[in-house]
PDB file of C-alpha atoms and ligand atoms in Angstrom:
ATOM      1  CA  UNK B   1     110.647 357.888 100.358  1.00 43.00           C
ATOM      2  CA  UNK B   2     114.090 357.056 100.943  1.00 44.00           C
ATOM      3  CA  UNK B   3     113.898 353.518 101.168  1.00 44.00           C
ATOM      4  CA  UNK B   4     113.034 352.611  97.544  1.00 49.00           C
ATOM      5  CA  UNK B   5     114.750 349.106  96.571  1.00 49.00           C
ATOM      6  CA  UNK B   6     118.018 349.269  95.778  1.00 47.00           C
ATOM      7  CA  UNK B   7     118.674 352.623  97.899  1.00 50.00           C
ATOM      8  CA  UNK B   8     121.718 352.655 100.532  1.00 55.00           C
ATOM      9  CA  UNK B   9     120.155 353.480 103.272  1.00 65.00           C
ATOM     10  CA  UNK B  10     122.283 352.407 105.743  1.00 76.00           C
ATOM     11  CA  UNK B  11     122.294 354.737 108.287  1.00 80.00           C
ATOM     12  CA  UNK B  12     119.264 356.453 110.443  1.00 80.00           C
ATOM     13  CA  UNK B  13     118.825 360.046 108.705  1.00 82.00           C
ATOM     14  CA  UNK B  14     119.775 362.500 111.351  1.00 83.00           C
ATOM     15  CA  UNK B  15     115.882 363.972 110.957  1.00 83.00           C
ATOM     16  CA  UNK B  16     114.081 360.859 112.333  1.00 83.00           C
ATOM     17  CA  UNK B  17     112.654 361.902 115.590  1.00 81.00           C
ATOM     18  CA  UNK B  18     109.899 358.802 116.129  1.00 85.00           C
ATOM     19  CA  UNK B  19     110.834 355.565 116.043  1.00 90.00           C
ATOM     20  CA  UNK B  20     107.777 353.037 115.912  1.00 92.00           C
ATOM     21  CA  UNK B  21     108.192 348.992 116.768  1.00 96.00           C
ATOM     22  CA  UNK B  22     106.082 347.216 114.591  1.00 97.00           C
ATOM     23  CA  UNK B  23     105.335 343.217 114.221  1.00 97.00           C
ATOM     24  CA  UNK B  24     104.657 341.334 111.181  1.00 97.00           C
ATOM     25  CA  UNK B  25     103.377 338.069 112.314  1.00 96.00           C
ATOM     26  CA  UNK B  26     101.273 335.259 110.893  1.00 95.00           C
ATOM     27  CA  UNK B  27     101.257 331.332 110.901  1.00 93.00           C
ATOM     28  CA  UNK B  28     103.878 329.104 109.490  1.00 91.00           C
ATOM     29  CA  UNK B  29     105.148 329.786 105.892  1.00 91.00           C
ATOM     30  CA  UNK B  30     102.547 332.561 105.310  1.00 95.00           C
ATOM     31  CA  UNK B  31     105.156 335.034 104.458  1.00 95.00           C
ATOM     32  CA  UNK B  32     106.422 336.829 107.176  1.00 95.00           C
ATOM     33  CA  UNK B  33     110.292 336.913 106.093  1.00 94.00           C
ATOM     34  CA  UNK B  34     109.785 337.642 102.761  1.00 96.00           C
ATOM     35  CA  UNK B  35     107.864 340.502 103.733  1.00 97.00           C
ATOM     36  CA  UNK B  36     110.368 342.294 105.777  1.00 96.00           C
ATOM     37  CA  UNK B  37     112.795 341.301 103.231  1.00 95.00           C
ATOM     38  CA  UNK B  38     110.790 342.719 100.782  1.00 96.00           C
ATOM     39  CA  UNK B  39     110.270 345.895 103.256  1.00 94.00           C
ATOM     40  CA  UNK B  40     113.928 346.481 104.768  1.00 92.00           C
ATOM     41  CA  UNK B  41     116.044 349.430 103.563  1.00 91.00           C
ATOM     42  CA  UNK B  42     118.891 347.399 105.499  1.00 85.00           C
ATOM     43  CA  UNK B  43     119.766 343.913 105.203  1.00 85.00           C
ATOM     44  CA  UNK B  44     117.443 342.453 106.943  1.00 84.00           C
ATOM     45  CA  UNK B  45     118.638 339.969 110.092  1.00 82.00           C
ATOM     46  CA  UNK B  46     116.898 336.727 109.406  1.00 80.00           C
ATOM     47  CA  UNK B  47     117.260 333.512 111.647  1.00 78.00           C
ATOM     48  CA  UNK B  48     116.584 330.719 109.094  1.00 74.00           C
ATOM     49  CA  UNK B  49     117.046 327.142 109.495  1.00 78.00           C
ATOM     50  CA  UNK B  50     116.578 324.220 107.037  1.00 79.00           C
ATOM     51  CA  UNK B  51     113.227 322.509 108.144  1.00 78.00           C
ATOM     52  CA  UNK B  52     114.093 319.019 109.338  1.00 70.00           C
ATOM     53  CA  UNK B  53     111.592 315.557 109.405  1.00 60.00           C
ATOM     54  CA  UNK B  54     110.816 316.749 113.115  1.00 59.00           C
ATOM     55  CA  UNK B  55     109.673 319.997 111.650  1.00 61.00           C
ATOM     56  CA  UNK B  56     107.441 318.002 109.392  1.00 61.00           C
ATOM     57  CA  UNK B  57     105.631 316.745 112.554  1.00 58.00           C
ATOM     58  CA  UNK B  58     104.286 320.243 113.750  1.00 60.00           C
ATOM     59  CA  UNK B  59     104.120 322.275 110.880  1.00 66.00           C
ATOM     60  CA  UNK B  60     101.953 322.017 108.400  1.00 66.00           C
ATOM     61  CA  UNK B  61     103.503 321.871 105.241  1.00 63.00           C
ATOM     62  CA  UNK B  62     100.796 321.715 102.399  1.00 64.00           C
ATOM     63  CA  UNK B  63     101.167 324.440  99.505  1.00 64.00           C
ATOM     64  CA  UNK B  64     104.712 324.898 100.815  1.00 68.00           C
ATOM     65  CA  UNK B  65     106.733 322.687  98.399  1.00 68.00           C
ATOM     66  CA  UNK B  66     109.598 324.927  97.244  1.00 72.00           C
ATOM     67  CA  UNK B  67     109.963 326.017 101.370  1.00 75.00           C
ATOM     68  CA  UNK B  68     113.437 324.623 102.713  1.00 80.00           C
ATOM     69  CA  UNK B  69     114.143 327.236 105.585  1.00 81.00           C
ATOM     70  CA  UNK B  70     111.945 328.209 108.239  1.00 83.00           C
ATOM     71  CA  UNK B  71     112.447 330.880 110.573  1.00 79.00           C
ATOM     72  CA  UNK B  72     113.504 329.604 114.218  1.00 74.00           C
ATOM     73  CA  UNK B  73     113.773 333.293 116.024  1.00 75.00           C
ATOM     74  CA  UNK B  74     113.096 336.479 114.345  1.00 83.00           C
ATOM     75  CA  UNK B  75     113.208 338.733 111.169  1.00 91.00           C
ATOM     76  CA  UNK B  76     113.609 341.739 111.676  1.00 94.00           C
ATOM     77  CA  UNK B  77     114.186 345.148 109.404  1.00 94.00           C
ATOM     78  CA  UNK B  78     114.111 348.903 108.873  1.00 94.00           C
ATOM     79  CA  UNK B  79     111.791 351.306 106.966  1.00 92.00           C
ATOM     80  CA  UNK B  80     112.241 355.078 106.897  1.00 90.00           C
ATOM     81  CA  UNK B  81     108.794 356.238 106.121  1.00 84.00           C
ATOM     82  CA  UNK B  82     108.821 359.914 106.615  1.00 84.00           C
ATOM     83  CA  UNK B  83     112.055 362.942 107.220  1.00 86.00           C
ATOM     84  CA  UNK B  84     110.821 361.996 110.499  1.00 87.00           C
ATOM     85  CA  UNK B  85     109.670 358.571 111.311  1.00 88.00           C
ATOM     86  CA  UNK B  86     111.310 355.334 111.169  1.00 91.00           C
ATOM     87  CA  UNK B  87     109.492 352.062 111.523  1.00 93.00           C
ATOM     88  CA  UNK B  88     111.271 348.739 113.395  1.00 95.00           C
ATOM     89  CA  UNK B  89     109.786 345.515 111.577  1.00 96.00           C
ATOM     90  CA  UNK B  90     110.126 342.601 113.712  1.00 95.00           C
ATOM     91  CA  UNK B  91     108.727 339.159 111.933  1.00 94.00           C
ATOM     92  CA  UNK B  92     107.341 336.934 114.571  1.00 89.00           C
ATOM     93  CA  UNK B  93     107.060 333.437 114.182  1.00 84.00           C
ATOM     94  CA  UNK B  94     103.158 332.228 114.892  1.00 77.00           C
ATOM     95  CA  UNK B  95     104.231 328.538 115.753  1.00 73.00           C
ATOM     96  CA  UNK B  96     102.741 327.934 119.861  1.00 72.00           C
ATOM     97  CA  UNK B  97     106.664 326.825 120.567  1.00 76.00           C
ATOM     98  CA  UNK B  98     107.332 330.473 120.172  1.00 77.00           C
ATOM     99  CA  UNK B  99     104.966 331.765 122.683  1.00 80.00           C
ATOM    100  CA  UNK B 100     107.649 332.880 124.978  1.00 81.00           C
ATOM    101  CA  UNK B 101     109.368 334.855 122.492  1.00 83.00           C
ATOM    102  CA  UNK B 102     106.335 336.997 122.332  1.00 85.00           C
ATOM    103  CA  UNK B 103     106.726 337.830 125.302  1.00 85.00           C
ATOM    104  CA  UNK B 104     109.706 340.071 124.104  1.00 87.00           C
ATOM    105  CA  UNK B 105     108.802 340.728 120.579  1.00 89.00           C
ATOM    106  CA  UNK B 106     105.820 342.758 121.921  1.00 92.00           C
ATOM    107  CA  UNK B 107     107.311 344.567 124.511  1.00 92.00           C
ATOM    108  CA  UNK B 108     107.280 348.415 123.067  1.00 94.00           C
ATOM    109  CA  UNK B 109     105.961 347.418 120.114  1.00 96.00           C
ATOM    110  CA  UNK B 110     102.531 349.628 119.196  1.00 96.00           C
ATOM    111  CA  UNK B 111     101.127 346.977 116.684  1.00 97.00           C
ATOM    112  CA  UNK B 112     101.231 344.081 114.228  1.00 97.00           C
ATOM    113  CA  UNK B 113     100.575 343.292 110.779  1.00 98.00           C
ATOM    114  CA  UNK B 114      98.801 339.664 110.594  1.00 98.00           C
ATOM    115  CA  UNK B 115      99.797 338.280 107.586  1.00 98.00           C
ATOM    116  CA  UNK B 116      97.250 335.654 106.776  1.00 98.00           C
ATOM    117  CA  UNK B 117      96.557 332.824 103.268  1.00 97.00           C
ATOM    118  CA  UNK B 118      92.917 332.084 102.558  1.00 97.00           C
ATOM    119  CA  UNK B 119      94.163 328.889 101.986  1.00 96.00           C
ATOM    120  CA  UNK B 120      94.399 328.267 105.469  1.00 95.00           C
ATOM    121  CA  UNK B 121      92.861 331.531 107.212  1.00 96.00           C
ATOM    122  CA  UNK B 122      91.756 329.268 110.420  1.00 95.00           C
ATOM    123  CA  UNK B 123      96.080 329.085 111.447  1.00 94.00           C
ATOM    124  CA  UNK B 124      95.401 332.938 111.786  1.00 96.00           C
ATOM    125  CA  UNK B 125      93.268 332.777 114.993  1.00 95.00           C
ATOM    126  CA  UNK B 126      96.003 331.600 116.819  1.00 92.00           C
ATOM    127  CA  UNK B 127      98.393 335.035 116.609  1.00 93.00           C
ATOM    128  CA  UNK B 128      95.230 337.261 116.418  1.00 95.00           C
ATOM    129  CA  UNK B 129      94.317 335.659 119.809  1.00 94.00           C
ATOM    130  CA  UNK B 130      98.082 336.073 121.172  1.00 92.00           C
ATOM    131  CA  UNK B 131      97.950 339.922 120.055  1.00 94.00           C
ATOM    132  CA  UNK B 132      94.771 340.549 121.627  1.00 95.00           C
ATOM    133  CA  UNK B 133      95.830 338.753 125.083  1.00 92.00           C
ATOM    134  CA  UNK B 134      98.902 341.376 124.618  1.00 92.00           C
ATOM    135  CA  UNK B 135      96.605 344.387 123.782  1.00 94.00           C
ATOM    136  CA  UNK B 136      98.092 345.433 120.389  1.00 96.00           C
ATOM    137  CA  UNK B 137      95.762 346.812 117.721  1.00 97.00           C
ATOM    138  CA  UNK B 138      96.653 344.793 114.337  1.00 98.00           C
ATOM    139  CA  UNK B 139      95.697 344.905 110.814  1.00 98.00           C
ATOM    140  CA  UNK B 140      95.483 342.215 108.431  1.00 98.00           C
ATOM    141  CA  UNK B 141      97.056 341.380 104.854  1.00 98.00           C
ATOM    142  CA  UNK B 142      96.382 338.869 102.802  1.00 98.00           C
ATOM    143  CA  UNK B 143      99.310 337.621 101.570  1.00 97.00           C
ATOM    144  CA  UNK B 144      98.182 336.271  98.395  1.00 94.00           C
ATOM    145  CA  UNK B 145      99.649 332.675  97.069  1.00 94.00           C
ATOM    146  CA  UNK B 146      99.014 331.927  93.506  1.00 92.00           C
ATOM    147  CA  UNK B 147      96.825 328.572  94.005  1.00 91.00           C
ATOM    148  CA  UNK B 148      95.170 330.177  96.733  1.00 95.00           C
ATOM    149  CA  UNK B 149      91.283 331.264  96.409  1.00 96.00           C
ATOM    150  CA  UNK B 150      90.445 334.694  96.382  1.00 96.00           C
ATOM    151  CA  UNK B 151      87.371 335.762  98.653  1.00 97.00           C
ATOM    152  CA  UNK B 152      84.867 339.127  98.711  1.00 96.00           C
ATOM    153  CA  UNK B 153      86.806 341.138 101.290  1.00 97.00           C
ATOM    154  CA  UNK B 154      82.906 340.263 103.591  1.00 97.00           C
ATOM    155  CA  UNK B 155      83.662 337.133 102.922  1.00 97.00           C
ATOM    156  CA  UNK B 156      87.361 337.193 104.864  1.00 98.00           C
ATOM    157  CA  UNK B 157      86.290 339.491 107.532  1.00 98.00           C
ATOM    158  CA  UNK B 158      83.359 337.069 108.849  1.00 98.00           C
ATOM    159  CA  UNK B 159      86.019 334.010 108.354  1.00 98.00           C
ATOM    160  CA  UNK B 160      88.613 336.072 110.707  1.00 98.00           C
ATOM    161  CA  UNK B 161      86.097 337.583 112.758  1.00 97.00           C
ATOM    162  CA  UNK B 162      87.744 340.674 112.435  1.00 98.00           C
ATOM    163  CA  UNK B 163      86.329 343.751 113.966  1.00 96.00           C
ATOM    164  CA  UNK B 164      84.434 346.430 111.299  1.00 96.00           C
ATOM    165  CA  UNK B 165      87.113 348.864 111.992  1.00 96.00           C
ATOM    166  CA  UNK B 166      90.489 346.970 111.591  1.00 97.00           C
ATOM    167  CA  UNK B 167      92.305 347.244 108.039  1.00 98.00           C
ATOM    168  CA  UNK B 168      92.275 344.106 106.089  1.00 98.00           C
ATOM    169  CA  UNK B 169      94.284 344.713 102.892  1.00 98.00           C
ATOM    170  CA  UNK B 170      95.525 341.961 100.000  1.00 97.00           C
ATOM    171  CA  UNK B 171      99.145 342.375  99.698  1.00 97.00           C
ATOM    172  CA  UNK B 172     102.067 340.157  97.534  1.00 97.00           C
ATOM    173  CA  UNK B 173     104.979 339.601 100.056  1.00 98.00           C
ATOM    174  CA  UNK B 174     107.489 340.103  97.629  1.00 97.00           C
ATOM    175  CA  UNK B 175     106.365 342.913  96.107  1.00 97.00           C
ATOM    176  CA  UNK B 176     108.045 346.482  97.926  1.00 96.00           C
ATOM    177  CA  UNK B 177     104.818 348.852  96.984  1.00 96.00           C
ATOM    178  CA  UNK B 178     102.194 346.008  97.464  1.00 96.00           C
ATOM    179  CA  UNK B 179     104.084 345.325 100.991  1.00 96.00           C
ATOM    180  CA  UNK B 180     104.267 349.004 101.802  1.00 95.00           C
ATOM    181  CA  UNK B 181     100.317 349.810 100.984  1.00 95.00           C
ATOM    182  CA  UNK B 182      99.903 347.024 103.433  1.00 97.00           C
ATOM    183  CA  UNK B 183     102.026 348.411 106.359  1.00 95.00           C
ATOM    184  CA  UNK B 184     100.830 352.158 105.835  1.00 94.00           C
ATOM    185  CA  UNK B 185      97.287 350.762 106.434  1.00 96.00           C
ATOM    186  CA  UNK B 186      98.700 349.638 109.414  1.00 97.00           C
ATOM    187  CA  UNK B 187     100.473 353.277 110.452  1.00 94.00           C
ATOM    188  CA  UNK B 188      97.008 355.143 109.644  1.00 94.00           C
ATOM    189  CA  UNK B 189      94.973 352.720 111.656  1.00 96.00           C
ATOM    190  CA  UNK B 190      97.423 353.170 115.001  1.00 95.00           C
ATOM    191  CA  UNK B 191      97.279 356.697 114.265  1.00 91.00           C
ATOM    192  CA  UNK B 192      93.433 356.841 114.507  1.00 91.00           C
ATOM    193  CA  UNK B 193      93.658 355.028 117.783  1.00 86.00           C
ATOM    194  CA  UNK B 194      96.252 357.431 118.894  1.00 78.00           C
ATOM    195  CA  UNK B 195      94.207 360.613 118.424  1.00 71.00           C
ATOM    196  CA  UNK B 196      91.354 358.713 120.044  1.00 64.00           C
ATOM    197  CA  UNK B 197      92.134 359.169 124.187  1.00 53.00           C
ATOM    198  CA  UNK B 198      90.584 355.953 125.371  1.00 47.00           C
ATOM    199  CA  UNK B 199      92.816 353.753 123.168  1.00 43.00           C
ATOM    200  CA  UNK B 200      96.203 355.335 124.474  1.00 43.00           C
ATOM    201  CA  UNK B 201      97.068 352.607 126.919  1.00 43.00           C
ATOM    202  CA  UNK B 202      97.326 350.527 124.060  1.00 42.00           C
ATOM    203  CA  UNK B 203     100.467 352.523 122.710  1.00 39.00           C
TER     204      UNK B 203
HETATM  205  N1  LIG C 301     103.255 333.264  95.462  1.00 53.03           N
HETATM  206  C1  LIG C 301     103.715 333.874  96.558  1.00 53.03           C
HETATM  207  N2  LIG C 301     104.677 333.279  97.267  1.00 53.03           N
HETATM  208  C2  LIG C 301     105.124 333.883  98.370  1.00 53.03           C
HETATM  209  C3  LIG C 301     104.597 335.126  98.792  1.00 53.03           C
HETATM  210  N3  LIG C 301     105.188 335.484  99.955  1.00 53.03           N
HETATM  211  C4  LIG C 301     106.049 334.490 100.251  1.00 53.03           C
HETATM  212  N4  LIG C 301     106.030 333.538  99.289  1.00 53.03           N
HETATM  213  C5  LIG C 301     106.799 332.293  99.279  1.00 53.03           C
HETATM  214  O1  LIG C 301     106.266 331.498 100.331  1.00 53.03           O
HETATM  215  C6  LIG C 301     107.293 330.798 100.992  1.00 53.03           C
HETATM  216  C7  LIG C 301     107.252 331.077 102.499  1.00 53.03           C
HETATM  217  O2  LIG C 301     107.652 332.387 102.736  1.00 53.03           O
HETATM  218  P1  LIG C 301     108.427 332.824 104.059  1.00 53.03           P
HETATM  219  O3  LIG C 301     108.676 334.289 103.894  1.00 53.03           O
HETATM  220  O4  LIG C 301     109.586 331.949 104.344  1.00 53.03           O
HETATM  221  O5  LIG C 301     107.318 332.571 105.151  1.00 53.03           O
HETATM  222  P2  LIG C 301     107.446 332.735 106.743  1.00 53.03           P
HETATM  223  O6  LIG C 301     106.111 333.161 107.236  1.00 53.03           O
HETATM  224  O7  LIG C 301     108.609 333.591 107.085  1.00 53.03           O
HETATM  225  O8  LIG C 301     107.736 331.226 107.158  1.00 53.03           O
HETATM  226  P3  LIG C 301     108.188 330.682 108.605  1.00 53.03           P
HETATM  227  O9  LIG C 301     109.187 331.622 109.172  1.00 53.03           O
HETATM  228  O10 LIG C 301     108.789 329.333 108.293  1.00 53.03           O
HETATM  229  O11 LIG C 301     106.934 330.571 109.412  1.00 53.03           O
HETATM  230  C8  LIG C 301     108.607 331.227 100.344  1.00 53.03           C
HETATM  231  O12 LIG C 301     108.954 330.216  99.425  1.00 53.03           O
HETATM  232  C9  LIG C 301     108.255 332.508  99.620  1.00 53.03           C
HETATM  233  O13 LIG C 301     109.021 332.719  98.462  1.00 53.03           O
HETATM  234  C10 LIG C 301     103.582 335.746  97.986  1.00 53.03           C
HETATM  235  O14 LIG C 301     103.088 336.833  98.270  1.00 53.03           O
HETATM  236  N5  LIG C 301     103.180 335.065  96.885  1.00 53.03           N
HETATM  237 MG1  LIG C 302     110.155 333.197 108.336  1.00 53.03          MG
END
């Protein structure tokens, strides 16, 4: 793979013939930017903002003491996965302000990673809910915090709801293989879909 850390990879290589829209979304300070940070063979675009007091007011900001930025539009980034394929990360903030960005974020895009913290795994229902009113298949990392309790992966999957066949991996945000295991669990599970016929309205 080209897009090892630390590799130039500025430009699209003249090979790629498939270029896939992907969303990495999740509630408020769960990890979304650091994860296409982590992720982007480009430097990533990132839209942060210092959090202010009115911030304070609608975000919840336990276990988040070294946070100072927040996102206030997008992340987005660039991973060449294949000679061929190319995936577009776009981080999407969870926040219900940002509802009407979805509306964009989504359009062409043929599925999400839901970055959740079993800290606080009941803030995930909210963007599972807005990706299922948008029909895009998703899979699910656990982006694991250091104070936060680990779970039996039965254990997360009746707390989420989630359905037996989507991917729930753990994954560390910062980390570039961690963060890419998570996202090619992603890629295999829209490729299933894609092969099956009655799921190709969703892509
Ligand atoms: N321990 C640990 N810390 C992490 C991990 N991922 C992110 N962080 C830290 O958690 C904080 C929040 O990360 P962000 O990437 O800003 O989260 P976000 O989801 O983009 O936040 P908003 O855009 O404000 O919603 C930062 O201080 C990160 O350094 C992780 O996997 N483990
Ligand atoms: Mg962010």
């Amino acid at each position: 793979m080209d897009s090892a850390p630390g590799s130039e990879a500025v430009y699209l290589r003249s090979s790629v013939q498939t270029a896939v829209k992907l969303l990495v979304v999740g509630h408020f300070a769960v990890g979304k930017t650091t994860f296409v940070g982590s992720m982007s063979e480009i430097r990533p675009l990132h839209t942060e903002e210092v959090m202010t007091q009115a911030g304070a007011l609608v975000d919840d900001l336990a276990g988040t003491k070294d946070k100072t930025t927040t996102t206030v539009a997008m992340d987005f980034g660039r991973l060449t996965l294949s000679e061929s394929l190319v995936l577009y990360l776009f981080g999407a903030p969870g926040q219900e302000r940002f509802t009407q960005l979805w509306q964009d974020m989504t359009r062409g895009a043929l599925g999400a990673l839901v970055l959740a913290d079993t800290r606080r795994l009941e803030q995930s229902f909210g963007v599972m809910g807005l990706l299922e009113e948008h029909g895009l298949p998703y899979a699910v990392a656990i982006n694991h915090f250091d104070e936060a309790p680990v779970y039996d992966e039965a254990e997360i999957r009746e707390a989420l709801d989630l359905l037996p066949e989507t991917p729930l991996v753990t994954c560390d945000a910062r980390d570039y293989t961690s963060s890419a295991t998570a996202l090619i669990s992603l890629v295999e599970y829209l490729q299933t879909r894609i092969s099956e016929p009655h799921s190709l309205e969703h892509v």
